[in-house]
Coordinates of C-alpha atoms in Angstrom, one line a residue:
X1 CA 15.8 10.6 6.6
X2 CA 14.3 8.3 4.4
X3 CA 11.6 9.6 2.1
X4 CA 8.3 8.5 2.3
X5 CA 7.0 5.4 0.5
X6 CA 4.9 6.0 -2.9
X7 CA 1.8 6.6 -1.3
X8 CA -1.8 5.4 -3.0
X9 CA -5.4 6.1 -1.4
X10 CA -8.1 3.8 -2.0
X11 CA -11.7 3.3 -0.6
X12 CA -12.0 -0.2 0.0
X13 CA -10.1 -2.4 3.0
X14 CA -9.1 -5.2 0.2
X15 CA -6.6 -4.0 -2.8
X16 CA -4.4 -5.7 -5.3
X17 CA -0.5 -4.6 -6.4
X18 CA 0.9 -5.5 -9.5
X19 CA 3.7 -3.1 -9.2
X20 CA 3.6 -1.9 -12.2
X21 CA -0.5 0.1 -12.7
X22 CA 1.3 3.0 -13.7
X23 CA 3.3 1.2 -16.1
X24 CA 2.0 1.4 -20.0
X25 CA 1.9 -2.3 -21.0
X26 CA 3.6 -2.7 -17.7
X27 CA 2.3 -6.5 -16.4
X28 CA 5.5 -7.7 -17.5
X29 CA 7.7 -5.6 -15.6
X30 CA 5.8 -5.7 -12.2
X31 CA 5.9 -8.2 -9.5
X32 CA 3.1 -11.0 -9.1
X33 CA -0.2 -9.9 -7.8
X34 CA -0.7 -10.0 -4.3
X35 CA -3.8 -9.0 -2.4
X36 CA -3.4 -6.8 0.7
X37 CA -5.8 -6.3 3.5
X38 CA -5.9 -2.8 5.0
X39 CA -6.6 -3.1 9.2
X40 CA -7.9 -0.7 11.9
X41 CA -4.4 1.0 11.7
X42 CA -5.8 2.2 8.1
X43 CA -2.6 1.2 5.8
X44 CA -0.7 -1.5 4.3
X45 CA 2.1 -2.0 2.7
X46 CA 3.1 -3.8 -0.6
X47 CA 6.3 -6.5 0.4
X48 CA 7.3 -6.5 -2.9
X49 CA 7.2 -2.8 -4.6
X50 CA 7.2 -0.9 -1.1
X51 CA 3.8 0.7 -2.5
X52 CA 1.8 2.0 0.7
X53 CA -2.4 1.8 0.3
X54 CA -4.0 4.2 2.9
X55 CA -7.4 4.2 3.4
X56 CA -9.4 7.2 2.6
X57 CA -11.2 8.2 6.1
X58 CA -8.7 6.1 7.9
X59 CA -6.5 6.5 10.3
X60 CA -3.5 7.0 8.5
X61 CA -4.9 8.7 6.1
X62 CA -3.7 12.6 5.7
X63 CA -0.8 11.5 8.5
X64 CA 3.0 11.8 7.5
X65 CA 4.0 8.7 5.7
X66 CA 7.3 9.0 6.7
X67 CA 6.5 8.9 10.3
X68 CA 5.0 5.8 10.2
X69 CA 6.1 2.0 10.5
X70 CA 6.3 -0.4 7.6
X71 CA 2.8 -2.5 7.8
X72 CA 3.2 -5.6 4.9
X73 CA 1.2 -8.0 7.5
X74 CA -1.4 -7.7 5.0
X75 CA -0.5 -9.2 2.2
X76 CA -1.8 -12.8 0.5
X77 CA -1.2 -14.7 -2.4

């Protein structure tokens, strides 16, 4: 079984990944920004770093990550 993606909740539909926020001085070891938009299925997931944004109240949010599909449909330069 494959574990579940690094998992990050946010409160707002619109989020930005970097791949490397946890990083310190990280920028340079990242990926380019991209900006995701989360939709009614309450998720998306980064195409570069993997990095899964649920939204908080959504419906994904507090389900098992593992159980559900890979959603990058979101992203934008």
């Amino acid at each position: 079984m494959i574990p579940p993606p690094e998992t990050v909740r946010v409160s707002q539909r619109r989020v930005a990944c970097d791949g490397a926020t946890d990083i310190p001085g990280g920028a340079a070891l990242g990926h380019p920004r991209v900006f995701l938009q989360i939709d009614e299925d309450g998720y998306v997931d980064c195409g570069y770093c993997d990095r899964r944004f649920v939204l908080i109240g959504g419906p994904a949010d507090h389900a098992d990550q593992s159980k559900l599909p890979d959603h990058p449909d979101g992203a934008s330069v």
